mmCIF file of C-alpha atoms in Angstrom:
data_model
loop_
_atom_site.group_PDB
_atom_site.id
_atom_site.type_symbol
_atom_site.label_atom_id
_atom_site.label_comp_id
_atom_site.label_asym_id
_atom_site.label_seq_id
_atom_site.Cartn_x
_atom_site.Cartn_y
_atom_site.Cartn_z
ATOM 1 C CA MET G 1 -1.597 -15.866 22.558
ATOM 2 C CA GLU G 2 1.783 -14.414 23.429
ATOM 3 C CA GLN G 3 2.985 -15.083 19.882
ATOM 4 C CA ILE G 4 0.004 -13.250 18.420
ATOM 5 C CA LEU G 5 0.662 -10.231 20.611
ATOM 6 C CA GLN G 6 4.275 -10.000 19.477
ATOM 7 C CA PRO G 7 5.113 -8.768 15.938
ATOM 8 C CA TRP G 8 4.576 -11.543 13.400
ATOM 9 C CA PRO G 9 7.716 -12.758 11.595
ATOM 10 C CA TRP G 10 8.074 -11.960 7.900
ATOM 11 C CA TYR G 11 7.752 -15.601 6.853
ATOM 12 C CA VAL G 12 4.271 -15.677 8.406
ATOM 13 C CA SER G 13 3.100 -12.278 7.154
ATOM 14 C CA GLY G 14 4.265 -12.645 3.547
ATOM 15 C CA PRO G 15 2.356 -15.883 2.785
ATOM 16 C CA LEU G 16 -0.737 -14.465 4.542
ATOM 17 C CA ILE G 17 -0.653 -11.444 2.217
ATOM 18 C CA ALA G 18 -0.456 -13.854 -0.738
ATOM 19 C CA LEU G 19 -3.525 -15.672 0.592
ATOM 20 C CA ILE G 20 -5.446 -12.393 0.793
ATOM 21 C CA MET G 21 -4.611 -11.743 -2.870
ATOM 22 C CA PHE G 22 -5.551 -15.306 -3.806
ATOM 23 C CA PHE G 23 -8.930 -15.179 -2.061
ATOM 24 C CA LEU G 24 -9.861 -11.913 -3.786
ATOM 25 C CA ILE G 25 -8.989 -13.467 -7.161
ATOM 26 C CA TYR G 26 -10.915 -16.591 -6.177
ATOM 27 C CA PHE G 27 -13.922 -14.356 -5.450
ATOM 28 C CA GLY G 28 -13.638 -13.136 -9.054
ATOM 29 C CA LYS G 29 -12.038 -9.788 -8.117
ATOM 30 C CA THR G 30 -8.459 -8.626 -7.660
ATOM 31 C CA PHE G 31 -6.120 -7.201 -5.032
ATOM 32 C CA GLY G 32 -5.677 -3.500 -5.764
ATOM 33 C CA MET G 33 -6.001 -0.883 -3.067
ATOM 34 C CA SER G 34 -5.182 2.273 -5.018
ATOM 35 C CA SER G 35 -8.229 1.736 -7.281
ATOM 36 C CA ASN G 36 -10.327 2.848 -4.335
ATOM 37 C CA LEU G 37 -8.912 6.355 -4.644
ATOM 38 C CA ARG G 38 -10.376 6.615 -8.136
ATOM 39 C CA THR G 39 -13.694 5.171 -6.932
ATOM 40 C CA LEU G 40 -13.869 7.704 -4.101
ATOM 41 C CA CYS G 41 -13.227 10.548 -6.582
ATOM 42 C CA THR G 42 -16.137 9.275 -8.656
ATOM 43 C CA ILE G 43 -18.433 9.058 -5.630
ATOM 44 C CA GLY G 44 -17.433 12.642 -4.854
ATOM 45 C CA GLY G 45 -18.772 13.695 -8.256
ATOM 46 C CA ALA G 46 -15.542 13.891 -10.274
ATOM 47 C CA GLY G 47 -17.192 11.955 -13.129
ATOM 48 C CA LYS G 48 -19.299 14.941 -14.084
ATOM 49 C CA LYS G 49 -16.243 16.942 -15.054
ATOM 50 C CA VAL G 50 -13.525 14.433 -15.892
ATOM 51 C CA GLU G 51 -14.094 11.452 -18.165
ATOM 52 C CA PHE G 52 -11.605 9.239 -16.297
ATOM 53 C CA PHE G 53 -13.945 9.214 -13.312
ATOM 54 C CA ASP G 54 -17.113 8.621 -15.322
ATOM 55 C CA PHE G 55 -17.616 4.911 -14.638
ATOM 56 C CA ASP G 56 -20.015 2.706 -12.755
ATOM 57 C CA TRP G 57 -18.509 2.921 -9.287
ATOM 58 C CA LYS G 58 -21.093 0.525 -7.882
ATOM 59 C CA ALA G 59 -19.175 -2.319 -9.519
ATOM 60 C CA GLN G 60 -16.316 -1.357 -7.170
ATOM 61 C CA ARG G 61 -18.344 -1.439 -3.957
ATOM 62 C CA TRP G 62 -16.753 -4.735 -2.950
ATOM 63 C CA ASN G 63 -13.341 -3.020 -2.891
ATOM 64 C CA LEU G 64 -14.625 -0.245 -0.633
ATOM 65 C CA VAL G 65 -15.873 -2.964 1.709
ATOM 66 C CA VAL G 66 -12.314 -4.345 1.771
ATOM 67 C CA VAL G 67 -11.167 -0.849 2.792
ATOM 68 C CA ILE G 68 -13.732 -0.692 5.607
ATOM 69 C CA GLY G 69 -12.548 -4.112 6.734
ATOM 70 C CA ALA G 70 -8.923 -2.967 6.617
ATOM 71 C CA ILE G 71 -9.734 -0.016 8.882
ATOM 72 C CA ILE G 72 -11.510 -2.351 11.319
ATOM 73 C CA GLY G 73 -8.599 -4.798 11.099
ATOM 74 C CA GLY G 74 -6.158 -2.000 11.896
ATOM 75 C CA PHE G 75 -8.254 -1.088 14.921
ATOM 76 C CA ILE G 76 -8.498 -4.686 16.157
ATOM 77 C CA ALA G 77 -4.795 -5.373 15.680
ATOM 78 C CA HIS G 78 -3.730 -2.193 17.412
ATOM 79 C CA GLN G 79 -6.226 -2.258 20.297
ATOM 80 C CA PHE G 80 -6.461 -5.941 21.111
ATOM 81 C CA LEU G 81 -3.635 -7.842 19.441
ATOM 82 C CA SER G 82 -0.610 -5.700 20.227
ATOM 83 C CA VAL G 83 1.516 -4.932 23.202
ATOM 84 C CA GLN G 84 3.451 -1.675 23.238
ATOM 85 C CA THR G 85 4.931 -0.915 19.826
ATOM 86 C CA ASN G 86 8.653 -1.394 19.769
ATOM 87 C CA ILE G 87 9.820 -2.122 16.248
ATOM 88 C CA ASP G 88 13.036 -4.067 16.103
ATOM 89 C CA LEU G 89 14.842 -1.779 13.667
ATOM 90 C CA ASN G 90 18.479 -2.097 12.718
ATOM 91 C CA PRO G 91 20.414 0.047 15.261
ATOM 92 C CA LYS G 92 22.140 1.663 12.274
ATOM 93 C CA THR G 93 18.729 2.798 10.981
ATOM 94 C CA VAL G 94 17.860 4.247 14.401
ATOM 95 C CA GLU G 95 21.122 6.169 14.418
ATOM 96 C CA ASP G 96 20.651 7.433 10.838
ATOM 97 C CA LEU G 97 17.193 8.658 11.775
ATOM 98 C CA SER G 98 18.474 10.320 14.903
ATOM 99 C CA GLN G 99 20.894 12.337 12.777
ATOM 100 C CA LEU G 100 17.987 13.434 10.586
ATOM 101 C CA GLY G 101 16.128 14.588 13.690
ATOM 102 C CA PHE G 102 13.891 11.577 14.265
ATOM 103 C CA GLN G 103 14.046 10.494 17.917
ATOM 104 C CA ASN G 104 12.582 7.318 19.471
ATOM 105 C CA ALA G 105 12.547 5.537 16.116
ATOM 106 C CA GLY G 106 10.441 2.391 16.233
ATOM 107 C CA GLN G 107 8.532 3.146 19.420
ATOM 108 C CA SER G 108 5.411 3.934 17.429
ATOM 109 C CA LEU G 109 4.180 2.959 13.957
ATOM 110 C CA LEU G 110 4.597 6.509 12.651
ATOM 111 C CA PRO G 111 7.152 9.159 13.633
ATOM 112 C CA THR G 112 5.701 11.912 15.810
ATOM 113 C CA GLU G 113 8.064 14.253 13.925
ATOM 114 C CA LEU G 114 5.739 13.891 10.911
ATOM 115 C CA TYR G 115 2.361 12.706 12.153
ATOM 116 C CA SER G 116 1.744 14.368 15.541
ATOM 117 C CA TRP G 117 -0.770 17.234 15.362
ATOM 118 C CA GLU G 118 2.000 19.577 16.382
ATOM 119 C CA ALA G 119 3.989 18.541 13.293
ATOM 120 C CA VAL G 120 0.919 18.578 11.058
ATOM 121 C CA PHE G 121 0.154 22.183 11.959
ATOM 122 C CA SER G 122 3.593 23.423 10.949
ATOM 123 C CA LEU G 123 4.125 24.555 7.373
ATOM 124 C CA LYS G 124 6.879 22.032 6.717
ATOM 125 C CA GLY G 125 4.896 19.253 8.372
ATOM 126 C CA ILE G 126 1.726 19.755 6.373
ATOM 127 C CA LEU G 127 3.693 20.149 3.127
ATOM 128 C CA ILE G 128 5.419 16.808 3.690
ATOM 129 C CA LEU G 129 2.146 14.927 4.208
ATOM 130 C CA VAL G 130 0.339 16.694 1.369
ATOM 131 C CA ILE G 131 3.162 16.281 -1.152
ATOM 132 C CA GLY G 132 3.719 12.665 -0.069
ATOM 133 C CA GLY G 133 0.026 11.855 -0.374
ATOM 134 C CA PHE G 134 -0.320 13.667 -3.687
ATOM 135 C CA LEU G 135 2.582 11.702 -5.200
ATOM 136 C CA VAL G 136 1.078 8.437 -3.967
ATOM 137 C CA GLY G 137 -2.320 9.243 -5.474
ATOM 138 C CA PHE G 138 -0.975 10.594 -8.754
ATOM 139 C CA GLY G 139 1.783 8.004 -9.123
ATOM 140 C CA THR G 140 -0.338 4.938 -8.410
ATOM 141 C CA ARG G 141 -2.991 5.909 -10.898
ATOM 142 C CA TYR G 142 -0.402 6.813 -13.540
ATOM 143 C CA ALA G 143 1.352 3.481 -12.941
ATOM 144 C CA GLY G 144 -1.978 1.667 -12.797
ATOM 145 C CA GLY G 145 -1.408 0.127 -9.381
ATOM 146 C CA CYS G 146 0.499 0.188 -6.125
ATOM 147 C CA THR G 147 2.198 -2.334 -3.891
ATOM 148 C CA SER G 148 -0.848 -4.636 -3.830
ATOM 149 C CA GLY G 149 -1.704 -4.453 -7.528
ATOM 150 C CA HIS G 150 1.803 -4.457 -9.007
ATOM 151 C CA ALA G 151 4.282 -5.794 -6.441
ATOM 152 C CA ILE G 152 2.077 -8.591 -5.065
ATOM 153 C CA THR G 153 -0.544 -9.407 -7.718
ATOM 154 C CA GLY G 154 1.361 -8.381 -10.834
ATOM 155 C CA LEU G 155 4.631 -10.058 -9.916
ATOM 156 C CA SER G 156 2.851 -13.187 -8.644
ATOM 157 C CA SER G 157 1.263 -13.516 -12.072
ATOM 158 C CA LEU G 158 4.625 -12.804 -13.754
ATOM 159 C CA GLN G 159 3.554 -9.673 -15.611
ATOM 160 C CA ARG G 160 6.267 -7.530 -17.152
ATOM 161 C CA PRO G 161 4.499 -4.163 -16.709
ATOM 162 C CA SER G 162 4.393 -4.825 -12.973
ATOM 163 C CA LEU G 163 8.108 -5.566 -12.884
ATOM 164 C CA ILE G 164 8.764 -2.225 -14.583
ATOM 165 C CA ALA G 165 6.444 -0.487 -12.112
ATOM 166 C CA VAL G 166 8.128 -2.077 -9.087
ATOM 167 C CA ILE G 167 11.546 -1.031 -10.414
ATOM 168 C CA GLY G 168 10.061 2.467 -10.648
ATOM 169 C CA PHE G 169 8.806 2.269 -7.038
ATOM 170 C CA PHE G 170 12.343 1.505 -5.919
ATOM 171 C CA ILE G 171 13.988 4.188 -8.023
ATOM 172 C CA GLY G 172 11.592 6.726 -6.510
ATOM 173 C CA GLY G 173 12.002 5.426 -2.978
ATOM 174 C CA LEU G 174 15.787 5.350 -3.183
ATOM 175 C CA ILE G 175 15.935 8.891 -4.589
ATOM 176 C CA MET G 176 13.719 10.116 -1.757
ATOM 177 C CA ILE G 177 15.568 8.411 1.089
ATOM 178 C CA HIS G 178 19.149 8.775 -0.104
ATOM 179 C CA LEU G 179 19.116 12.081 -1.997
ATOM 180 C CA LEU G 180 16.130 14.089 -0.800
ATOM 181 C CA PHE G 181 15.853 13.160 2.887
ATOM 182 C CA PRO G 182 19.216 14.776 3.755
ATOM 183 C CA LEU G 183 17.966 17.961 2.053
ATOM 184 C CA ILE G 184 14.501 17.908 3.641
ATOM 185 C CA PHE G 185 15.526 16.872 7.152
ATOM 186 C CA GLY G 186 19.263 17.563 7.245
ATOM 187 C CA MET O 1 -24.532 -10.599 2.803
ATOM 188 C CA LYS O 2 -22.505 -11.057 -0.387
ATOM 189 C CA PHE O 3 -20.181 -8.315 0.846
ATOM 190 C CA LEU O 4 -19.419 -10.061 4.108
ATOM 191 C CA LYS O 5 -16.533 -12.064 2.675
ATOM 192 C CA TYR O 6 -14.865 -8.854 1.466
ATOM 193 C CA LEU O 7 -15.253 -7.330 4.902
ATOM 194 C CA PHE O 8 -13.635 -10.417 6.382
ATOM 195 C CA VAL O 9 -10.723 -10.348 3.907
ATOM 196 C CA GLY O 10 -10.262 -6.638 4.642
ATOM 197 C CA ILE O 11 -10.144 -7.251 8.380
ATOM 198 C CA ILE O 12 -7.506 -9.962 7.953
ATOM 199 C CA PHE O 13 -5.546 -7.644 5.639
ATOM 200 C CA GLY O 14 -5.600 -4.886 8.255
ATOM 201 C CA ILE O 15 -4.522 -7.208 11.043
ATOM 202 C CA VAL O 16 -1.697 -8.788 9.015
ATOM 203 C CA LEU O 17 -0.281 -5.445 7.909
ATOM 204 C CA VAL O 18 -0.263 -4.061 11.449
ATOM 205 C CA LYS O 19 1.145 -7.241 12.989
ATOM 206 C CA SER O 20 3.828 -7.460 10.282
ATOM 207 C CA GLU O 21 4.727 -3.779 10.926
ATOM 208 C CA ALA O 22 4.482 -3.195 7.155
ATOM 209 C CA VAL O 23 2.297 -0.168 7.938
ATOM 210 C CA SER O 24 5.197 1.454 9.751
ATOM 211 C CA TRP O 25 6.942 4.449 8.227
ATOM 212 C CA TYR O 26 10.157 3.230 9.908
ATOM 213 C CA ARG O 27 10.053 -0.153 8.177
ATOM 214 C CA ILE O 28 9.739 1.533 4.779
ATOM 215 C CA TYR O 29 12.684 3.805 5.558
ATOM 216 C CA GLU O 30 14.768 0.853 6.728
ATOM 217 C CA MET O 31 13.875 -1.061 3.546
ATOM 218 C CA PHE O 32 15.040 1.719 1.235
ATOM 219 C CA LYS O 33 18.220 1.995 3.301
ATOM 220 C CA PHE O 34 18.842 -1.722 2.692
ATOM 221 C CA GLU O 35 19.524 -2.031 6.418
ATOM 222 C CA SER O 36 17.195 -4.931 7.074
ATOM 223 C CA PHE O 37 15.998 -8.032 5.286
ATOM 224 C CA TYR O 38 12.639 -7.772 7.015
ATOM 225 C CA MET O 39 10.465 -6.037 4.376
ATOM 226 C CA TYR O 40 12.169 -7.949 1.569
ATOM 227 C CA GLY O 41 11.283 -11.114 3.467
ATOM 228 C CA ILE O 42 7.624 -10.118 3.598
ATOM 229 C CA ILE O 43 7.380 -9.037 -0.042
ATOM 230 C CA GLY O 44 9.524 -11.946 -1.244
ATOM 231 C CA THR O 45 7.541 -14.649 0.549
ATOM 232 C CA ALA O 46 4.273 -12.985 -0.512
ATOM 233 C CA ILE O 47 5.309 -13.102 -4.173
ATOM 234 C CA GLY O 48 6.767 -16.613 -3.848
ATOM 235 C CA THR O 49 3.589 -17.936 -2.260
ATOM 236 C CA GLY O 50 1.498 -16.015 -4.780
ATOM 237 C CA VAL O 51 3.349 -17.496 -7.750
ATOM 238 C CA ILE O 52 2.857 -21.021 -6.389
ATOM 239 C CA LEU O 53 -0.843 -20.510 -5.594
ATOM 240 C CA LEU O 54 -1.589 -19.073 -9.031
ATOM 241 C CA LEU O 55 0.392 -21.812 -10.818
ATOM 242 C CA LEU O 56 -1.427 -24.514 -8.837
ATOM 243 C CA ALA O 57 -4.788 -22.901 -9.613
ATOM 244 C CA LYS O 58 -3.896 -22.928 -13.304
ATOM 245 C CA GLN O 59 -2.623 -26.491 -13.186
ATOM 246 C CA PHE O 60 -5.785 -27.780 -11.538
ATOM 247 C CA LYS O 61 -8.038 -25.475 -13.617
ATOM 248 C CA LEU O 62 -9.588 -24.046 -10.487
ATOM 249 C CA ASN O 63 -12.749 -22.042 -11.074
ATOM 250 C CA ASN O 64 -13.525 -18.877 -9.169
ATOM 251 C CA LEU O 65 -16.707 -18.408 -7.137
ATOM 252 C CA GLU O 66 -18.527 -17.142 -10.216
ATOM 253 C CA GLY O 67 -17.805 -20.406 -12.007
ATOM 254 C CA HIS O 68 -15.272 -19.018 -14.493
ATOM 255 C CA GLN O 69 -11.647 -19.963 -14.790
ATOM 256 C CA LEU O 70 -9.487 -18.116 -12.271
ATOM 257 C CA ASN O 71 -8.325 -14.920 -13.866
ATOM 258 C CA VAL O 72 -5.755 -12.308 -12.888
ATOM 259 C CA PRO O 73 -6.448 -8.991 -14.647
ATOM 260 C CA LYS O 74 -3.751 -8.255 -17.244
ATOM 261 C CA LYS O 75 -1.973 -4.935 -17.029
ATOM 262 C CA ASP O 76 -1.926 -2.894 -20.264
ATOM 263 C CA LYS O 77 1.240 -2.835 -22.330
ATOM 264 C CA GLY O 78 3.527 0.145 -21.939
ATOM 265 C CA ILE O 79 6.740 1.348 -20.388
ATOM 266 C CA PHE O 80 6.522 5.077 -19.659
ATOM 267 C CA ARG O 81 3.474 4.946 -17.435
ATOM 268 C CA TYR O 82 4.965 2.173 -15.345
ATOM 269 C CA ILE O 83 8.419 3.625 -14.883
ATOM 270 C CA LEU O 84 7.353 7.273 -14.479
ATOM 271 C CA GLY O 85 4.236 6.569 -12.438
ATOM 272 C CA GLY O 86 6.236 4.073 -10.413
ATOM 273 C CA ILE O 87 8.951 6.630 -9.618
ATOM 274 C CA LEU O 88 6.383 9.231 -8.544
ATOM 275 C CA PHE O 89 4.634 6.719 -6.323
ATOM 276 C CA GLY O 90 7.973 5.574 -4.873
ATOM 277 C CA LEU O 91 8.880 9.171 -3.958
ATOM 278 C CA GLY O 92 5.561 9.613 -2.168
ATOM 279 C CA TRP O 93 5.678 6.181 -0.549
ATOM 280 C CA ALA O 94 9.107 6.806 0.993
ATOM 281 C CA LEU O 95 8.168 10.315 2.144
ATOM 282 C CA SER O 96 4.791 9.542 3.705
ATOM 283 C CA GLY O 97 5.643 5.944 4.579
ATOM 284 C CA ALA O 98 2.178 4.892 3.490
ATOM 285 C CA CYS O 99 0.961 3.156 0.367
ATOM 286 C CA PRO O 100 -2.760 3.021 -0.455
ATOM 287 C CA GLY O 101 -3.542 -0.045 1.712
ATOM 288 C CA PRO O 102 -1.713 0.991 4.897
ATOM 289 C CA MET O 103 -3.215 4.508 4.678
ATOM 290 C CA TYR O 104 -6.631 3.209 5.604
ATOM 291 C CA ILE O 105 -5.289 0.673 8.075
ATOM 292 C CA LEU O 106 -3.342 3.385 9.917
ATOM 293 C CA VAL O 107 -6.541 5.381 10.371
ATOM 294 C CA GLY O 108 -7.941 2.285 12.108
ATOM 295 C CA THR O 109 -4.983 2.272 14.497
ATOM 296 C CA GLY O 110 -5.973 5.778 15.540
ATOM 297 C CA ALA O 111 -3.460 7.753 13.481
ATOM 298 C CA PHE O 112 -6.008 10.293 12.263
ATOM 299 C CA SER O 113 -3.457 12.685 10.804
ATOM 300 C CA VAL O 114 -3.052 10.087 8.016
ATOM 301 C CA LEU O 115 -6.439 11.373 6.775
ATOM 302 C CA ILE O 116 -4.475 14.344 5.412
ATOM 303 C CA VAL O 117 -2.329 11.956 3.349
ATOM 304 C CA ILE O 118 -5.498 10.234 2.088
ATOM 305 C CA ALA O 119 -7.084 13.555 1.128
ATOM 306 C CA ALA O 120 -3.913 14.536 -0.733
ATOM 307 C CA ALA O 121 -3.823 11.143 -2.448
ATOM 308 C CA LEU O 122 -7.418 11.659 -3.618
ATOM 309 C CA PHE O 123 -6.405 15.028 -5.001
ATOM 310 C CA GLY O 124 -3.386 13.469 -6.738
ATOM 311 C CA THR O 125 -5.619 10.844 -8.317
ATOM 312 C CA TYR O 126 -8.015 13.578 -9.421
ATOM 313 C CA VAL O 127 -5.232 15.621 -11.030
ATOM 314 C CA TYR O 128 -4.018 12.507 -12.854
ATOM 315 C CA GLY O 129 -7.540 12.032 -14.208
ATOM 316 C CA ILE O 130 -7.518 15.578 -15.560
ATOM 317 C CA ILE O 131 -4.136 15.521 -17.296
ATOM 318 C CA LYS O 132 -3.815 11.837 -18.164
ATOM 319 C CA ASP O 133 -4.231 12.340 -21.911
ATOM 320 C CA LYS O 134 -1.248 14.703 -21.933
ATOM 321 C CA LEU O 135 1.083 12.194 -20.263
ATOM 322 C CA PRO O 136 3.155 9.536 -22.031
ATOM 323 C CA HIS O 137 1.795 6.054 -21.313
#
């Protein structure tokens, strides 16, 4: 039990993620979380105005059930399977973050500097979350997948488009962290 | 009843991503700083295991539950959409620390302000749907 309560090592988590992908493919589906964003737009009525959302969303119900499960899983893991969060970050990372104004790095899953209600209700805070979320939604659909669809499923099945997409993910991520973070938080 | 297995897979997914700390904004930051092997270990072993599982399934001609040969959907050909869309997603991923799976999972952990990121992601998807024909793919 003690081992379950502690963070799971990468060599346990990685293969488990592969098994999740494999089971979904075995069920005749696929592992792709960003597709749900399109489905939710369609359920919200976007198909009446925009052709891209005019599809039979009911065929995607299984994927929404995965999302509901993921929310429940997040709840279970956080409430019952975790002791106090204390992420074992590289001390160098903690120091870098401190210089950018992020204190107590690793003592929660998300930084309070971005996700506390106090931060959310500041202009800069809300802009960061909205712009970040917008880029994720726009970018994943443009690229036709996210970490689950491209990095895990696409690379596991040795598809070249997914390799290009994952290279793109890293270019974007590196630009944000190394070039833009010092401007945004410096 | 037929949806129960998806619910179960989702629950496992949520638990694994919380317990692996892959839902943490800090782990994503650390990864892009190249200051830890941790996330590369997770993604690397996931892909390694995935490659082996899919090759074995092919080798043994494993059928899926519907009785057809196991099939991974093929991504369309193209370069622009993957590199440009990928860069945009990467920018958002590093800023918000959340990709489309962890977003939902984080809500389950009680981080309700992530709902703002989800709402913005829905809007981003919607805008893509509107202008997609004007973008290079």
